[in-house]
PDB file of C-alpha atoms in Angstrom:
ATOM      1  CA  UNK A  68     -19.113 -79.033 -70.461  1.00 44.00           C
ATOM      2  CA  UNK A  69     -18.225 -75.549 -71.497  1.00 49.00           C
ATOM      3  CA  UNK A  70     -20.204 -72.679 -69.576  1.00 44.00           C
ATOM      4  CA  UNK A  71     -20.465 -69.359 -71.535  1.00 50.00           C
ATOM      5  CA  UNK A  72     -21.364 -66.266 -69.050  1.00 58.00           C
ATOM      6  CA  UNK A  73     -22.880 -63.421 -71.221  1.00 68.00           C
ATOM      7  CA  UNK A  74     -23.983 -60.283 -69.855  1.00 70.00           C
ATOM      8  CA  UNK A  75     -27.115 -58.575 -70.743  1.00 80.00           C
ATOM      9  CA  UNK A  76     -27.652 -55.024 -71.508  1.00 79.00           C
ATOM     10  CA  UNK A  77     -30.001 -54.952 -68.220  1.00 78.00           C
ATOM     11  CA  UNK A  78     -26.757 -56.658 -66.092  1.00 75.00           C
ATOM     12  CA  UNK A  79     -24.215 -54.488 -67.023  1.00 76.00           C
ATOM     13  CA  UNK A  80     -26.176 -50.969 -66.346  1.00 78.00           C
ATOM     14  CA  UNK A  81     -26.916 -52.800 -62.321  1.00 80.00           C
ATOM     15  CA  UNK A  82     -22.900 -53.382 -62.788  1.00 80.00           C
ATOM     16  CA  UNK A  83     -22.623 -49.642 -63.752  1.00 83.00           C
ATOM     17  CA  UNK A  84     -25.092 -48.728 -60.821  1.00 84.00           C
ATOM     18  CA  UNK A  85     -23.424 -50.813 -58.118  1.00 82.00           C
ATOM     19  CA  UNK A  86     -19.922 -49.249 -58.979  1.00 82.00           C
ATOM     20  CA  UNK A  87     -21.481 -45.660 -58.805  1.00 82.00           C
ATOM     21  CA  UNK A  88     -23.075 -46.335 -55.489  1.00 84.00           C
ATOM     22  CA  UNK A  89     -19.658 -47.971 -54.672  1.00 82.00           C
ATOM     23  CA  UNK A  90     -17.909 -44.650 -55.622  1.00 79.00           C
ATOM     24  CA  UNK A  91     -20.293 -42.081 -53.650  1.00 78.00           C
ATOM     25  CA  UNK A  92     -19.866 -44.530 -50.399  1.00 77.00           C
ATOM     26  CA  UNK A  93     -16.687 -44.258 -50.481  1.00 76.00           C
ATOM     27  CA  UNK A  94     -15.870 -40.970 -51.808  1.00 73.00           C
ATOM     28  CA  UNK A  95     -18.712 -39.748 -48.933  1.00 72.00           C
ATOM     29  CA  UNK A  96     -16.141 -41.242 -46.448  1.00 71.00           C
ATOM     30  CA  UNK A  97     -12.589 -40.133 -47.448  1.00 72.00           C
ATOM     31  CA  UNK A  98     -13.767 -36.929 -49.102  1.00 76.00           C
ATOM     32  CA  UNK A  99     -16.642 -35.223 -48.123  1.00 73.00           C
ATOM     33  CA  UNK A 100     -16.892 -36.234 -44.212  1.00 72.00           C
ATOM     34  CA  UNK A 101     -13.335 -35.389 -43.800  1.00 75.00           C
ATOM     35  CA  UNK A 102     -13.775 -31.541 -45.630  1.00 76.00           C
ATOM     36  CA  UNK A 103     -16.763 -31.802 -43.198  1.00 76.00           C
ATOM     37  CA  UNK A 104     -14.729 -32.100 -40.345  1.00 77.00           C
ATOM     38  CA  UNK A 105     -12.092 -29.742 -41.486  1.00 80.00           C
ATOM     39  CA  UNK A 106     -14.917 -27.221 -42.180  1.00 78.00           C
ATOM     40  CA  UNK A 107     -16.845 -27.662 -38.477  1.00 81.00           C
ATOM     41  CA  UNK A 108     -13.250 -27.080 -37.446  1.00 83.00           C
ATOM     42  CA  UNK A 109     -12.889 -23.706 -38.901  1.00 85.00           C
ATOM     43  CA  UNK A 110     -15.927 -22.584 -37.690  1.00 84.00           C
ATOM     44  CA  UNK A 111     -15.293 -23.641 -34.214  1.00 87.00           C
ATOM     45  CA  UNK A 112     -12.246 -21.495 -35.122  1.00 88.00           C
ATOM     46  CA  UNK A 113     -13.924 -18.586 -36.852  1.00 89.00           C
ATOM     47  CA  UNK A 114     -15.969 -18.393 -34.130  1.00 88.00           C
ATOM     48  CA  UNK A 115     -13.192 -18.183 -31.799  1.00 90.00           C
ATOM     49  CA  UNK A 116     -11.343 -15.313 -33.508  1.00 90.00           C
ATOM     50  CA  UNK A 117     -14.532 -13.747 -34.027  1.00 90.00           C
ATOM     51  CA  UNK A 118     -15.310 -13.366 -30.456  1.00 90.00           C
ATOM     52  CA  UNK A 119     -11.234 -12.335 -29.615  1.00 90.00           C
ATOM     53  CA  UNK A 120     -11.983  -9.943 -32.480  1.00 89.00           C
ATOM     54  CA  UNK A 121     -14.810  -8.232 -30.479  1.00 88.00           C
ATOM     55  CA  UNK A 122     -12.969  -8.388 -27.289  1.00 88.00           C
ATOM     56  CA  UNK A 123     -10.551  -6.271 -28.320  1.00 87.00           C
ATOM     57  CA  UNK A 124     -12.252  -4.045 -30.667  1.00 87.00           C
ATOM     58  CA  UNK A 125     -13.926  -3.232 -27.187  1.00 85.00           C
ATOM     59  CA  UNK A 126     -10.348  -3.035 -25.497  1.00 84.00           C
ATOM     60  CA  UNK A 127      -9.427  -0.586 -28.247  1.00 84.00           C
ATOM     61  CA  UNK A 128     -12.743   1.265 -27.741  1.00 84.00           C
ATOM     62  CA  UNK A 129     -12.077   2.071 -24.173  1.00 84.00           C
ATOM     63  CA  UNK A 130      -8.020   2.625 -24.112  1.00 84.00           C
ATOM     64  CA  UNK A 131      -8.325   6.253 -23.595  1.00 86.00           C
ATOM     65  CA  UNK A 132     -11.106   5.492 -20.431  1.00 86.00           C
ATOM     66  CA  UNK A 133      -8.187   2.812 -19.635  1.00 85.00           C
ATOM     67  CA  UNK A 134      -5.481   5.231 -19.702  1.00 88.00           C
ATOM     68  CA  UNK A 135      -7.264   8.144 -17.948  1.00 90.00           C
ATOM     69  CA  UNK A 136      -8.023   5.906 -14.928  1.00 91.00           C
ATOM     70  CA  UNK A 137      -4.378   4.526 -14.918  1.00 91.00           C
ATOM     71  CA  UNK A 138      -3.582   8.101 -15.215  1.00 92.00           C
ATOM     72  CA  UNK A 139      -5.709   8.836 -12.280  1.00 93.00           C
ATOM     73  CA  UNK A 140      -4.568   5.932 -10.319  1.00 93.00           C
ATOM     74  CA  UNK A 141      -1.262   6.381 -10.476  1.00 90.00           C
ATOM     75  CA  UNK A 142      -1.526  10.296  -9.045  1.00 91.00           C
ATOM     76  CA  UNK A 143      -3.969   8.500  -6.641  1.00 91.00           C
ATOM     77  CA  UNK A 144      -0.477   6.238  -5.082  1.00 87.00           C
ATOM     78  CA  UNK A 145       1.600   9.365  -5.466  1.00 87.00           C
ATOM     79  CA  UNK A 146      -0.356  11.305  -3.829  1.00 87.00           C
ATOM     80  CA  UNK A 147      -0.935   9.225  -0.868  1.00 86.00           C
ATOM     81  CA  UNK A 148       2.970   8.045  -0.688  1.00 85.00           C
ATOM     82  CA  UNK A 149       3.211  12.340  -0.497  1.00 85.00           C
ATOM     83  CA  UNK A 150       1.168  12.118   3.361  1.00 85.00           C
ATOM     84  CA  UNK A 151       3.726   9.781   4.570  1.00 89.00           C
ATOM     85  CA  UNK A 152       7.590  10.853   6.021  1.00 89.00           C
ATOM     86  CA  UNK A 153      10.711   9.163   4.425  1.00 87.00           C
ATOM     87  CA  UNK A 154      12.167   8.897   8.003  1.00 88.00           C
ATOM     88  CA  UNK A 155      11.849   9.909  11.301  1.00 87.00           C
ATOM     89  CA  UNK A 156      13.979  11.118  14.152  1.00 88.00           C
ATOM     90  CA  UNK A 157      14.154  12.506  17.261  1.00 89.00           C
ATOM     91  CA  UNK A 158      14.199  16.076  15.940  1.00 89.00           C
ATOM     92  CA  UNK A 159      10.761  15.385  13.977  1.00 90.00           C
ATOM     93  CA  UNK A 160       9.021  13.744  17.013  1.00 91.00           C
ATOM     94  CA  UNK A 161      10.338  16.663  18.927  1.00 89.00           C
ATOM     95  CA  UNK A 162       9.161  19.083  16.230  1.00 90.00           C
ATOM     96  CA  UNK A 163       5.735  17.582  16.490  1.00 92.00           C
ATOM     97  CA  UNK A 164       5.289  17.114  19.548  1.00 92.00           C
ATOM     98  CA  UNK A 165       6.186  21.149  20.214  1.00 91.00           C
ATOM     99  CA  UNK A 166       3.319  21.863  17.593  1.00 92.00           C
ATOM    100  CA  UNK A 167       0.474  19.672  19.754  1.00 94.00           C
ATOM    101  CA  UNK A 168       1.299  21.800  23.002  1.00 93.00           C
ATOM    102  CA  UNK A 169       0.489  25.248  21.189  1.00 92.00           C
ATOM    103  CA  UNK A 170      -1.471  24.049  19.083  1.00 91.00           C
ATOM    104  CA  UNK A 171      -4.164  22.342  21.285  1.00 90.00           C
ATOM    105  CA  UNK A 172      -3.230  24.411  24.437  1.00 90.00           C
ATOM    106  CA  UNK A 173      -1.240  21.543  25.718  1.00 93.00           C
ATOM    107  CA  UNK A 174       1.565  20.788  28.495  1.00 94.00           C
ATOM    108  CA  UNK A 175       3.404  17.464  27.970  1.00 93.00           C
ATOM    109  CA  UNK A 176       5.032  16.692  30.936  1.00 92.00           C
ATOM    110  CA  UNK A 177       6.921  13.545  29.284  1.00 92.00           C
ATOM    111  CA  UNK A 178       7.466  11.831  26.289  1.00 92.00           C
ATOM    112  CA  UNK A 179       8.587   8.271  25.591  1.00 91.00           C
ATOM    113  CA  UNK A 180       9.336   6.219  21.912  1.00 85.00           C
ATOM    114  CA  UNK A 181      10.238   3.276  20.716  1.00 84.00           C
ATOM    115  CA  UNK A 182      12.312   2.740  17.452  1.00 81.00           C
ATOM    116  CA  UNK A 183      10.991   2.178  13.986  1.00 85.00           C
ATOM    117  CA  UNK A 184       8.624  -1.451  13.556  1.00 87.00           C
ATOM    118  CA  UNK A 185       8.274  -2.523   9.796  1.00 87.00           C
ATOM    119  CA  UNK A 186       4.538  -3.510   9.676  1.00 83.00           C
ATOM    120  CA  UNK A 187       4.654  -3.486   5.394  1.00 82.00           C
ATOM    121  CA  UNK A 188       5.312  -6.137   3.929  1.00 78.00           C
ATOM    122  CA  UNK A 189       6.010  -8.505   6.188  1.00 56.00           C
ATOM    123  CA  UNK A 190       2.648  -7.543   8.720  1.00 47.00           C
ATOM    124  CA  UNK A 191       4.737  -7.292  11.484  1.00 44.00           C
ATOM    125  CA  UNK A 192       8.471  -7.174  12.812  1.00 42.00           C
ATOM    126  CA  UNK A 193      11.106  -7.370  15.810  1.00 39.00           C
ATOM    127  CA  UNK A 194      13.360  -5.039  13.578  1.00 41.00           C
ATOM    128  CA  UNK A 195      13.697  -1.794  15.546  1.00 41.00           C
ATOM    129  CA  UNK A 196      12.006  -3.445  19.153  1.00 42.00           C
ATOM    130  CA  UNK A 197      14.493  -1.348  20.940  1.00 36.00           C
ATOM    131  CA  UNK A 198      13.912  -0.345  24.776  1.00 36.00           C
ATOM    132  CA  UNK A 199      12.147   3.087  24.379  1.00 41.00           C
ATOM    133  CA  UNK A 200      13.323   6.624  24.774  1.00 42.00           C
ATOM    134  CA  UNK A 201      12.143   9.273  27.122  1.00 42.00           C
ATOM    135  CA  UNK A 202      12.213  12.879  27.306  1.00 42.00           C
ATOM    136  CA  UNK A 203      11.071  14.405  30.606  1.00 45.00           C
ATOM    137  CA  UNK A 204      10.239  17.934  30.264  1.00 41.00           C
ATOM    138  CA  UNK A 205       9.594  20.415  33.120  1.00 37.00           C
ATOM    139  CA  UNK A 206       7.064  23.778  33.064  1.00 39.00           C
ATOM    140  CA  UNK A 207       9.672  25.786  32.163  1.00 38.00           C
ATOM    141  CA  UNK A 208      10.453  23.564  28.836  1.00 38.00           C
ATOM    142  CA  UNK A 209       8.590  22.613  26.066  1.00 41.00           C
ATOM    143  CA  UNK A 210      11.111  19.854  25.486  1.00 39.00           C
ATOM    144  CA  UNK A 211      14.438  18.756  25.222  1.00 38.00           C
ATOM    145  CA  UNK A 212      16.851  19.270  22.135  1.00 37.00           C
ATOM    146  CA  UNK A 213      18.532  15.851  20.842  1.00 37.00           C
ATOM    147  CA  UNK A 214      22.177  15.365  21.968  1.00 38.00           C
ATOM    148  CA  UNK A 215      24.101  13.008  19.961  1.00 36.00           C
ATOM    149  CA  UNK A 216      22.663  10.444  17.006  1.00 37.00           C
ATOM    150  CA  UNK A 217      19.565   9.910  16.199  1.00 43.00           C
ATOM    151  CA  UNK A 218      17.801   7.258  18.402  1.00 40.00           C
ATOM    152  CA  UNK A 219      15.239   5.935  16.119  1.00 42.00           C
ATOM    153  CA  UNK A 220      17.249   2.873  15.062  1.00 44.00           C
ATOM    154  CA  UNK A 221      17.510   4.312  11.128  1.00 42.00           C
ATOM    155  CA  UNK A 222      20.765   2.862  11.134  1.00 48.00           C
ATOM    156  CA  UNK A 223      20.220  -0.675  12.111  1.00 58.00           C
ATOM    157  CA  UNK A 224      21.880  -2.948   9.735  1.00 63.00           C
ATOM    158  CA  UNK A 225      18.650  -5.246   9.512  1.00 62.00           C
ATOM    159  CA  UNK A 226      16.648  -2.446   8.920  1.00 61.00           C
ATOM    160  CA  UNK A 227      18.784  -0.799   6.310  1.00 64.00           C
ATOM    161  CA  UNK A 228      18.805  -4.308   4.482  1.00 64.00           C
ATOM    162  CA  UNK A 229      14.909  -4.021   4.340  1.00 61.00           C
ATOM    163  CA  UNK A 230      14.726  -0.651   2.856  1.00 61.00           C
ATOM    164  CA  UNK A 231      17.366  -1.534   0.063  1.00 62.00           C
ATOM    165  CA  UNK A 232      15.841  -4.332  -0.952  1.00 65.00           C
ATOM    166  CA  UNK A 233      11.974  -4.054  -1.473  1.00 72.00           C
ATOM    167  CA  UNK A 234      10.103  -1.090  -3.064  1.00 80.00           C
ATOM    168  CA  UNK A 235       7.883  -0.071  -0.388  1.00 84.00           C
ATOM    169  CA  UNK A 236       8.962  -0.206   3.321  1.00 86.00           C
ATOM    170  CA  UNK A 237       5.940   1.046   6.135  1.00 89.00           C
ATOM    171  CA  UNK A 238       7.154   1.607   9.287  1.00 89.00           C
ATOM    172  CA  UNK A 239       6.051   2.516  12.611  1.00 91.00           C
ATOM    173  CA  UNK A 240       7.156   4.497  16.019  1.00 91.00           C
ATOM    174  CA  UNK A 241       4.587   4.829  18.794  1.00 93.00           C
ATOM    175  CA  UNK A 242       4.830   7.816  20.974  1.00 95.00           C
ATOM    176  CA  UNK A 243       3.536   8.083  24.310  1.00 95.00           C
ATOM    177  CA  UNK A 244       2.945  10.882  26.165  1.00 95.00           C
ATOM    178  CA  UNK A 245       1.848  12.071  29.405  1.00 96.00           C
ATOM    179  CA  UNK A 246      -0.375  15.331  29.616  1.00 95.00           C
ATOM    180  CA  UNK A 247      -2.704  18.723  31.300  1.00 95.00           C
ATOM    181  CA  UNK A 248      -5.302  20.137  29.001  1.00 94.00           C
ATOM    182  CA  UNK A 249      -8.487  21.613  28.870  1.00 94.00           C
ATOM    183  CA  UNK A 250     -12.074  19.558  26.871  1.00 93.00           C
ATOM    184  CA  UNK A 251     -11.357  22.178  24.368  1.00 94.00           C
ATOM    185  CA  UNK A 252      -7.177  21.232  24.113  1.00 94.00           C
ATOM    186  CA  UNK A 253      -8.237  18.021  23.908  1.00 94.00           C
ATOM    187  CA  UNK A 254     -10.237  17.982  21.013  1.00 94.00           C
ATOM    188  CA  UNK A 255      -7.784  20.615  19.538  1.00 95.00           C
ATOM    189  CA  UNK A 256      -5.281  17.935  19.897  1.00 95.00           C
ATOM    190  CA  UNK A 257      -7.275  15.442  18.539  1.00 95.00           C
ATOM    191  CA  UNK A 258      -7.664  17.285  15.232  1.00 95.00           C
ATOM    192  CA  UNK A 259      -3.743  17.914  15.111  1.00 94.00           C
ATOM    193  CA  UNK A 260      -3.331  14.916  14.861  1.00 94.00           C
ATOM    194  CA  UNK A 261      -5.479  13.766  12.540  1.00 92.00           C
ATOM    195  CA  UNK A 262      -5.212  16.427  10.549  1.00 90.00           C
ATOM    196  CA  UNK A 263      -1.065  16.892  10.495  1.00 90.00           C
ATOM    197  CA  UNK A 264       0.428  16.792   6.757  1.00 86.00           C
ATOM    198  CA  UNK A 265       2.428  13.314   7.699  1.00 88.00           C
ATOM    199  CA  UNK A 266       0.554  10.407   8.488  1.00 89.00           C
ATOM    200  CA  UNK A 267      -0.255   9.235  12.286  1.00 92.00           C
ATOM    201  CA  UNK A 268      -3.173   7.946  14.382  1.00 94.00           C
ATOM    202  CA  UNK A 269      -4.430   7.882  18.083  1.00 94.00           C
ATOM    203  CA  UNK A 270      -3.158   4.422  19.253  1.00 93.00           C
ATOM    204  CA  UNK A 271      -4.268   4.752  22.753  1.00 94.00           C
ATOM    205  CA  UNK A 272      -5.907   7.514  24.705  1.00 95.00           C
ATOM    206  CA  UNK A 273      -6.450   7.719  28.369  1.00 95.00           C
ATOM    207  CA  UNK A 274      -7.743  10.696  30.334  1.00 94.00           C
ATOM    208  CA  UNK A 275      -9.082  11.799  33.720  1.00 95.00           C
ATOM    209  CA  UNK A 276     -11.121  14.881  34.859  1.00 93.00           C
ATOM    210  CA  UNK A 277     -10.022  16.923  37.326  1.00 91.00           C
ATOM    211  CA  UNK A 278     -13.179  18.430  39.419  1.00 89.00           C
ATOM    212  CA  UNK A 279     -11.189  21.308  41.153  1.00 88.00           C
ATOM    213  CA  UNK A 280      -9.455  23.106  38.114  1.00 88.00           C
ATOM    214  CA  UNK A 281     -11.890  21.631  35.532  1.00 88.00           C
ATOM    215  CA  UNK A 282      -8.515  20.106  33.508  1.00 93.00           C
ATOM    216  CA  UNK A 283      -7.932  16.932  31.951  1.00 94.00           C
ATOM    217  CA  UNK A 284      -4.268  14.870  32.566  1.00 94.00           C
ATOM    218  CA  UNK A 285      -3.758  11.890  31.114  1.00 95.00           C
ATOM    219  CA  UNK A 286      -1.501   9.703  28.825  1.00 96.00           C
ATOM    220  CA  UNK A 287      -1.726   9.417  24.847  1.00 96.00           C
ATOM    221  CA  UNK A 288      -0.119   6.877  22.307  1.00 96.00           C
ATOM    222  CA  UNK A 289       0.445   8.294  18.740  1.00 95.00           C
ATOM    223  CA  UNK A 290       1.601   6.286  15.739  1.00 95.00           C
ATOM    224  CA  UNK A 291       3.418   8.004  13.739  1.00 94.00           C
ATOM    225  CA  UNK A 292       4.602   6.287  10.547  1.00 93.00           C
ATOM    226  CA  UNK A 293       6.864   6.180   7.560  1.00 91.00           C
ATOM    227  CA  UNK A 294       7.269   5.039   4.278  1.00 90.00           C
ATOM    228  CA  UNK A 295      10.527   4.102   3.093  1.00 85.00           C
ATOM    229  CA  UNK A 296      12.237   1.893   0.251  1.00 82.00           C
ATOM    230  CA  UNK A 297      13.053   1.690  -3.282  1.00 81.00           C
ATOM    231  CA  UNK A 298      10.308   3.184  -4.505  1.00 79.00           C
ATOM    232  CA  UNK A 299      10.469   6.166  -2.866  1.00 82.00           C
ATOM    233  CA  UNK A 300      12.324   8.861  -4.708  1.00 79.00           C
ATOM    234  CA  UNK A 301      12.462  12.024  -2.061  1.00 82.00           C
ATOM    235  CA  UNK A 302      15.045  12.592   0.387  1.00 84.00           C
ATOM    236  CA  UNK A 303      15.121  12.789   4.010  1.00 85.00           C
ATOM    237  CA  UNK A 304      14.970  16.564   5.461  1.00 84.00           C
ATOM    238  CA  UNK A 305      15.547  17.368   8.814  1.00 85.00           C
ATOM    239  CA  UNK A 306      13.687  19.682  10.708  1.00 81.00           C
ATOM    240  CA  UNK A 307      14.562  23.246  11.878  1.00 77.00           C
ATOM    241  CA  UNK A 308      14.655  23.407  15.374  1.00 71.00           C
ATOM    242  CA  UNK A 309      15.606  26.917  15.554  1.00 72.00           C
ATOM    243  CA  UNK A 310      12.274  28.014  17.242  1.00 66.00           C
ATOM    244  CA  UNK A 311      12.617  25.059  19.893  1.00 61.00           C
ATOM    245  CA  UNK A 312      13.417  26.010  23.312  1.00 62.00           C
ATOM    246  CA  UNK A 313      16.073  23.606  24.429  1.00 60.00           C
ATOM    247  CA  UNK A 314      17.003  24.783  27.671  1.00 58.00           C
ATOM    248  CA  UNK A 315      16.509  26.688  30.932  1.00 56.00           C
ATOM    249  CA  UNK A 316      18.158  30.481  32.216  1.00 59.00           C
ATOM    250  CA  UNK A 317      18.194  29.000  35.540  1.00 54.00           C
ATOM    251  CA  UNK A 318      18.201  25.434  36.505  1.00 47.00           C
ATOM    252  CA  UNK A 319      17.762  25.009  39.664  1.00 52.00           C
ATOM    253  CA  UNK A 320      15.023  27.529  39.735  1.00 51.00           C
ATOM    254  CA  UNK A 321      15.844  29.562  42.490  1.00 52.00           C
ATOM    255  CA  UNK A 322      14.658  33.532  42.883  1.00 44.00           C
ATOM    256  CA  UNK A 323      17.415  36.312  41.874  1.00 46.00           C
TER     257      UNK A 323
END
């Protein structure tokens, strides 16, 4: 038996129906949800730039401010590399120590140093741990001229090495000294030191009262430092030691 299918008018418009929701379904899923995506994306993105966009429009807003403070900053470093000594040697130590006795009223009776430490940047080294110096001076002399090369240790291969290759080198030397002054010299030295156009410090200070002349004697340590290396462009000067007395008329100190 022969079956004829015929479709009605009402059939073929549910056809018609069915094929258009078909179409939406799937053009929902391969068109629009994946320009939804891409769009969600480009906001995330827009928003991203946006917010880059203000950073730097704020950036740009204060690069003069920026520039000043470098500006300042930078003056700031030279300025403080200025208070510190390329080097140090006997004659400078000398020289300084010369300008404490007048200038606090003081009589150093000795003087001892040891050669250049590199605390910067390594916090600490045995470079320069040499035995120390000492200069004994006498009533009659402020102190005694150097003879020979200069016994700071400059020249130590290690130390050279050091300098050449990193931009900042701090060093130290620590002075001690044995002395006679008055309250008032001592204070006087005390400022001298603190106040002296190249960088140093008290290390250690020790001093006894004398009831009978109303003096002070005692010992001092003074850090004295430098700062050396690549990035420091001045040269070395050494001192004039013309005004130094190095010596005595008479030494055995007998009466003419």
């Amino acid at each position: 038996m022969k079956l004829e299918t015929k479709l009605t008018q009402r059939d073929k418009k549910l056809l018609l129906i069915a094929a258009a929701i078909c179409l939406l379904v799937v053009s929902y899923f391969l068109i629009f949800l994946k320009n939804m995506n891409a769009a969600e994306a480009i906001r995330t993105s827009n928003e991203t730039l946006n917010a880059k966009v203000q950073e730097l429009t704020q950036m740009q807003a204060q690069a003069e401010d920026k520039k000043t403070e470098t500006l300042k900053m930078k003056q700031e470093i030279e300025d403080i590399k200025a208070e510190f000594p390329v080097d140090l040697s006997t004659a400078d130590i000398i020289l300084i120590l010369d300008g404490l006795e007048h200038e606090a009223d003081m009589k150093i009776s000795s003087a001892g140093f040891t050669e250049h430490q590199i605390f910067y940047p390594n916090g600490g080294s045995a470079d320069g741990n040499a035995s120390s110096q000492t200069t004994d001076t006498t009533e009659e002399s402020n102190a005694a001229a150097p003879q020979g090369s200069d016994t700071t240790g400059a020249d130590d291969s290690s130390l050279s090495a050091a300098i050449q290759s990193n931009k900042y080198i701090g060093m130290k030397s620590a002075v001690n000294i044995s002395f006679k002054t008055t309250y008032a010299g001592l204070k006087k030295a005390i400022d001298y030191i603190n106040k002296n156009h190249d960088r140093m410090t008290i290390g250690e200070l020790n001093a006894t009262y004398d009831t009978d002349t109303g003096n002070l004697s005692g010992s001092m340590v003074i850090n004295m430092y430098i700062l050396s290396g690549l990035g420091i462009q001045k040269a070395y000067e050494p001192p004039n030691l013309e005004d130094i007395v190095t010596g005595k008329d008479n030494i055995f100190g007998t009466l003419k």
